[in-house]
Short mmCIF file of C-alpha atoms in Angstrom, two decimals:
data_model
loop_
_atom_site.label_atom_id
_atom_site.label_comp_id
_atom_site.label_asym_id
_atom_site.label_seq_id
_atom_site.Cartn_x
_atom_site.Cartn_y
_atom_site.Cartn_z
CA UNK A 172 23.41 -5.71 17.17
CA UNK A 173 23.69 -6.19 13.49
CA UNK A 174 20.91 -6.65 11.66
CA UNK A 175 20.76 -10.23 10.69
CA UNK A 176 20.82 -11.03 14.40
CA UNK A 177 17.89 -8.45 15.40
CA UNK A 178 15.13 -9.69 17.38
CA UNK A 179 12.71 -8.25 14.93
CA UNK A 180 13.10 -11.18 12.20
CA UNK A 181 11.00 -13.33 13.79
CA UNK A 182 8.23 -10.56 14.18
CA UNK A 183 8.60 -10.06 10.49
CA UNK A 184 9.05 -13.43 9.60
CA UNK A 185 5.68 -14.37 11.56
CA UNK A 186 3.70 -11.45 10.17
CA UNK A 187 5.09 -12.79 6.46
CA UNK A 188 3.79 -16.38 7.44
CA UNK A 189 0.29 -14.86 8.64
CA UNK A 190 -0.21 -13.15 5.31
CA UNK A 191 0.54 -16.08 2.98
CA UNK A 192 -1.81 -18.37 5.40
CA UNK A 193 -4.24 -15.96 5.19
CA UNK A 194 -3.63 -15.59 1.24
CA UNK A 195 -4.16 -19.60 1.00
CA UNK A 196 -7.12 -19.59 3.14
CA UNK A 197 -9.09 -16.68 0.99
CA UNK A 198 -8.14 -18.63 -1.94
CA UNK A 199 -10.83 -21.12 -0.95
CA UNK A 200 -13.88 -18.76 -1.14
CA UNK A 201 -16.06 -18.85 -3.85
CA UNK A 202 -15.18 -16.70 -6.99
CA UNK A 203 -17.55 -14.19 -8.89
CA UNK A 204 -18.32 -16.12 -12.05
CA UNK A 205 -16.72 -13.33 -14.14
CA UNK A 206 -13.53 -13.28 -11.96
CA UNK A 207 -13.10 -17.51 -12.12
CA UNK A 208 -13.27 -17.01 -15.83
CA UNK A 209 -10.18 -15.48 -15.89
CA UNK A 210 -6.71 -17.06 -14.29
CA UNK A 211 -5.60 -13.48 -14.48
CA UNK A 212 -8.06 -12.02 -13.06
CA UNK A 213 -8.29 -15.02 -10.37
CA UNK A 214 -5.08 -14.24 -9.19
CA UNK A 215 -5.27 -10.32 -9.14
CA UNK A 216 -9.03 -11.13 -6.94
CA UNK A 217 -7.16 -13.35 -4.75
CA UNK A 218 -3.97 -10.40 -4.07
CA UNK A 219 -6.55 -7.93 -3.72
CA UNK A 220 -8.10 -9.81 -0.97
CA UNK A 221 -5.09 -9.92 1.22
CA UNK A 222 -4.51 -6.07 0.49
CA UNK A 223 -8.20 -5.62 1.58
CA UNK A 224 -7.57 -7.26 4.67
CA UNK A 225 -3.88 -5.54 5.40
CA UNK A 226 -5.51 -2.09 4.75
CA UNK A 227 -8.48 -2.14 7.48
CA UNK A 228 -6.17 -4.15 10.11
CA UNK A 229 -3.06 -1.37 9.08
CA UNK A 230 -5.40 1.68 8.39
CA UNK A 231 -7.52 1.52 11.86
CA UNK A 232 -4.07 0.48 13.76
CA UNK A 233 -2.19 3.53 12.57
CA UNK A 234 -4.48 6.06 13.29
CA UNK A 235 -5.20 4.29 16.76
CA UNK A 236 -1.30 4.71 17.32
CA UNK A 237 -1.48 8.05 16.78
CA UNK A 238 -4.38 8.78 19.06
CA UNK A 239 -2.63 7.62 21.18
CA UNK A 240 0.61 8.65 20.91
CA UNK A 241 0.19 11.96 19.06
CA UNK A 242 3.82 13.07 19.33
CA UNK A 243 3.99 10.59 16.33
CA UNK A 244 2.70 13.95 14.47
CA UNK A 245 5.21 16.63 16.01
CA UNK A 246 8.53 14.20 16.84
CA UNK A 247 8.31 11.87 13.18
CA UNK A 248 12.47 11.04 13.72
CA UNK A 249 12.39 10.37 17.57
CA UNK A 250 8.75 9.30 18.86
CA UNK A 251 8.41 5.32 19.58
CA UNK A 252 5.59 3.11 20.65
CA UNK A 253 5.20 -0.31 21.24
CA UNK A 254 2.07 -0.46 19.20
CA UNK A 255 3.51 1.60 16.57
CA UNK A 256 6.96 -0.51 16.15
CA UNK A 257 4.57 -3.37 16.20
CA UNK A 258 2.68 -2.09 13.09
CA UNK A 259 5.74 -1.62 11.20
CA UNK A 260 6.92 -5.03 11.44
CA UNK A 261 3.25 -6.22 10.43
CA UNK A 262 2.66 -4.15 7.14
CA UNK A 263 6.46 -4.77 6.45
CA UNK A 264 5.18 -8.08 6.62
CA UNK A 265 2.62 -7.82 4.03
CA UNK A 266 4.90 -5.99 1.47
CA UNK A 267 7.16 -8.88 1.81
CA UNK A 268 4.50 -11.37 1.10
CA UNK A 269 3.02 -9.39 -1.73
CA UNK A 270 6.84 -9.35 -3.21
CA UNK A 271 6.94 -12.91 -3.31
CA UNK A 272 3.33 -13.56 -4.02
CA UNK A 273 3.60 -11.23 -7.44
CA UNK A 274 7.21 -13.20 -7.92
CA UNK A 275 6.45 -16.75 -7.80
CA UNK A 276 2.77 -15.64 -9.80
CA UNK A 277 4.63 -14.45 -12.21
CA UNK A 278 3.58 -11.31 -12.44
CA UNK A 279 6.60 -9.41 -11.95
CA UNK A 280 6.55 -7.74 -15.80
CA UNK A 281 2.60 -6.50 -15.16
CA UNK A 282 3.47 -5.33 -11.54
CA UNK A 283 6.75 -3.97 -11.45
CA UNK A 284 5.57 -0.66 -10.20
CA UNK A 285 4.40 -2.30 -7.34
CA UNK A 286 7.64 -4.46 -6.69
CA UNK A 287 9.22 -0.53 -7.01
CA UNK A 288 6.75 0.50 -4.48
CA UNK A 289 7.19 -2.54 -2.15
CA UNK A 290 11.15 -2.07 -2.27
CA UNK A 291 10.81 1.28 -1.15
CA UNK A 292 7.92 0.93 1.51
CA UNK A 293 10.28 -1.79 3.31
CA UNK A 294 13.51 0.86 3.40
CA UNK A 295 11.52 2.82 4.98
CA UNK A 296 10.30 0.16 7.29
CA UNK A 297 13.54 -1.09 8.48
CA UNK A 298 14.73 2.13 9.71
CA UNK A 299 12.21 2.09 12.56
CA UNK A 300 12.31 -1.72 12.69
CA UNK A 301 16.19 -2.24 13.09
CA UNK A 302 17.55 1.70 14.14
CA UNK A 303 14.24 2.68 16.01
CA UNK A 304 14.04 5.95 13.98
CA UNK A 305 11.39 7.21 12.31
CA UNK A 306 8.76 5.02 14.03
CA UNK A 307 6.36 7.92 13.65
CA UNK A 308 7.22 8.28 10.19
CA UNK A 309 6.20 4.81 9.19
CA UNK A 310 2.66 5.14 11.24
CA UNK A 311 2.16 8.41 9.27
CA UNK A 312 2.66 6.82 5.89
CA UNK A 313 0.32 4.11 6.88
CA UNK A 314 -2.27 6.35 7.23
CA UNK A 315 -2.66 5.76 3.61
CA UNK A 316 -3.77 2.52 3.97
CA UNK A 317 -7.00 4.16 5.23
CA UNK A 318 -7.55 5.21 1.78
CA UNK A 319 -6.63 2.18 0.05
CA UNK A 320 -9.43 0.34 1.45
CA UNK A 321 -11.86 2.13 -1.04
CA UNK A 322 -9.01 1.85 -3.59
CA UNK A 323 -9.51 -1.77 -3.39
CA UNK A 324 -13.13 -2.19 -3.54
CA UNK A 325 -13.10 0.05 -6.70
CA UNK A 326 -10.10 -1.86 -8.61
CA UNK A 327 -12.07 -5.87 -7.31
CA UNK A 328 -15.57 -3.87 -8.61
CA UNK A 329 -14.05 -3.03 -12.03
CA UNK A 330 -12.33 -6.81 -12.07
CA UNK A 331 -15.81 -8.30 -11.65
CA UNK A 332 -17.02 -5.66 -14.53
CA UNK A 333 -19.18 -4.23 -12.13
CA UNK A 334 -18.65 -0.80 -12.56
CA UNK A 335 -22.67 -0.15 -13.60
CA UNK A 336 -23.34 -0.60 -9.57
CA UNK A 337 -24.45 2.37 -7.32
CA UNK A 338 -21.91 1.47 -4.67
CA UNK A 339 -19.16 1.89 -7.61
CA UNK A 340 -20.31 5.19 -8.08
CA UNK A 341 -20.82 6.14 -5.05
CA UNK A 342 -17.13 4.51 -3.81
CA UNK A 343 -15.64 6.78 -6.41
CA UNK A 344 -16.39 9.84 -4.60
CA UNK A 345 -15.41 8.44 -1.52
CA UNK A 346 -12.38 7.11 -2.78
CA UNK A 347 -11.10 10.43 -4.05
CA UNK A 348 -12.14 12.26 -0.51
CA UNK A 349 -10.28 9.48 1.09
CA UNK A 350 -6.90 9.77 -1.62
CA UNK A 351 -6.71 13.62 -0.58
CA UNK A 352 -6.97 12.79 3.21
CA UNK A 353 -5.50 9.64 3.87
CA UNK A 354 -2.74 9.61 0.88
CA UNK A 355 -1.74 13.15 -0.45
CA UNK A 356 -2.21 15.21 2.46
CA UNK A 357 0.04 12.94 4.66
CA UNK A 358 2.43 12.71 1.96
CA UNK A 359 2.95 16.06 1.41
CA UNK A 360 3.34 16.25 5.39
CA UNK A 361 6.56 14.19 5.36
CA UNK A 362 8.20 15.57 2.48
CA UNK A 363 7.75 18.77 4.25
CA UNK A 364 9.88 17.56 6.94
CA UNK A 365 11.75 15.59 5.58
CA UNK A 366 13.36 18.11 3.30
CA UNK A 367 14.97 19.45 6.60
CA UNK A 368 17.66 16.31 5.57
CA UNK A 369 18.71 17.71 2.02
CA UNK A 370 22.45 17.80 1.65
CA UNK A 371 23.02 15.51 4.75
CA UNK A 372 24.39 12.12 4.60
CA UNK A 373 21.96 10.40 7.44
CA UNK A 374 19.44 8.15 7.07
CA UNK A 375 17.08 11.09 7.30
CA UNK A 376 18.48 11.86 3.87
CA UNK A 377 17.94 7.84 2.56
CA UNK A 378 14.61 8.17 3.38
CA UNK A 379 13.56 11.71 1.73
CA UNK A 380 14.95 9.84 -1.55
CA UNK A 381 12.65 7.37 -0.60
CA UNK A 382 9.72 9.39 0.12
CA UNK A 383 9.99 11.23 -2.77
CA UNK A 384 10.27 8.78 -5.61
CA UNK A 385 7.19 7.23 -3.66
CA UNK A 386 5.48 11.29 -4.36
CA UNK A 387 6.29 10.73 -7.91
CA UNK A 388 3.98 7.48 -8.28
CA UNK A 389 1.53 8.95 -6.30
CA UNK A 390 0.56 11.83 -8.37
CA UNK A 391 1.39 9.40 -11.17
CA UNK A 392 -1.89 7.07 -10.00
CA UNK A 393 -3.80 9.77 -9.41
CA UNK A 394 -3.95 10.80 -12.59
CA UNK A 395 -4.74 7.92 -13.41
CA UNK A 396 -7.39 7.47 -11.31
CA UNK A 397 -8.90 10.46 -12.62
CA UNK A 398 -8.65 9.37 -15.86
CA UNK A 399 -10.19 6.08 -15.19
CA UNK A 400 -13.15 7.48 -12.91
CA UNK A 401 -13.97 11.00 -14.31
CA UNK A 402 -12.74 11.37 -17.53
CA UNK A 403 -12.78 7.62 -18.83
CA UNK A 404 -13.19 8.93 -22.46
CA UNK A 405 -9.17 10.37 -22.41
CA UNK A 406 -7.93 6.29 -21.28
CA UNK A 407 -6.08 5.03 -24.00
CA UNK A 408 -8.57 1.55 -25.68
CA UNK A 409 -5.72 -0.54 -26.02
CA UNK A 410 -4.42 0.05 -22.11
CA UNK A 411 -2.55 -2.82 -21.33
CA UNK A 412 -5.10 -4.84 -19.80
CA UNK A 413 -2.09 -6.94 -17.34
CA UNK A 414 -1.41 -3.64 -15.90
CA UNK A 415 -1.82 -4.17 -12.44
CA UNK A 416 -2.06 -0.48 -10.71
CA UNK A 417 -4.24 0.97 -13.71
CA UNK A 418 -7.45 -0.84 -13.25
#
């Protein structure tokens, strides 16, 4: 069935709805004073928000699917659940609202590594969504969404300048336990297997491009994030202070 006729739009489509519903109805919660000072910074509190809410709902889910399914781990090409297929369209559903959120913000010049990232993440997504390969492979990568829920509170802590805070320091740790576990480790994982698919024109192949361009930015933002937390004295004064992914 070709694609534009799968019965997986509407999945995707409703998951797309659900995020920019949810995006208007956090909009209406009160602002730190610091944050409402700031359109900028209004609208980056605002995008966080939704990401904090994908990552717990995306970050429990995925490592629930592979509980129970744990041939997801062994099997990444051919292994299929229900509740994993499921998750796929839903996070494919965020990264399409957070495309068009950053699009029609414009924000598009100060987050164009995440547009990158976004474009990416969803080529991955619709192989399991509209060819049913590689299910596995998208719960796996989700797994980093585990680790992006400390990522978040640290970038909406250093938005509200409230990086003096115990629980800042004390997320920082956390944060970088949680980027080894949750973000390289499973990373490194798939690009182990998925260099089995070098020289071969499948989608196997599409997606090790794919995977590692998306190994490139990681170890790009964590250096960064080292930077930032543990050696703030080497980041550059003048960063660019729209820079979405460096905060």
């Amino acid at each position: 069935m070709p694609p534009l006729l799968h019965p997986a739009l509407p999945l995707l489509l409703g998951a797309t709805l659900t995020f920019r519903a949810l995006r208007r109805a956090l909009s209406r919660l009160p602002l730190p004073e610091h944050v409402r000072a700031d359109p900028l910074r209004t609208w980056r509190w605002h995008n966080l928000l939704v990401s904090f809410a994908h990552s717990i709902v995306s970050g429990v889910w995925a490592v629930l699917c592979l509980w129970q399914t744990p041939e997801m781990l062994v099997e990444i090409e051919t292994a299929w659940s229900l509740s994993g297929y499921l998750l796929a369209c839903f996070s494919a559903g965020y990264f399409i609202h957070d495309t068009v959120d950053i699009v029609i913000s414009r924000q598009t010049r100060a987050s164009w590594e995440y547009l990158v990232h976004h474009v990416m993440a969803l080529g991955a997504f619709f192989a399991g969504i509209f060819w049913n390969s590689f299910v596995g492979g998208g719960v796996l990568t989700l797994l980093v969404e585990v680790s992006n829920i400390f990522l978040t509170i640290r970038m909406m802590m250093k938005i509200n300048n409230a990086q003096h805070l115990l629980l800042y320091r004390v997320n920082k740790y956390v944060n970088l336990v949680m980027y080894f576990l949750f973000r390289l480790a499973p990373q490194a994982y798939l690009t182990h297997f998925f260099l089995r698919y070098l020289g071969q024109r499948t989608l196997g192949t599409f997606l090790l491009g794919n995977l590692l361009m998306l190994d490139i930015m990681i170890l790009i933002y964590f250096s960064r994030l080292l930077r930032s937390d543990f050696c703030p004295g080497r980041v550059p004064s003048q960063q660019h202070k729209d820079k979405f992914l460096t905060e």
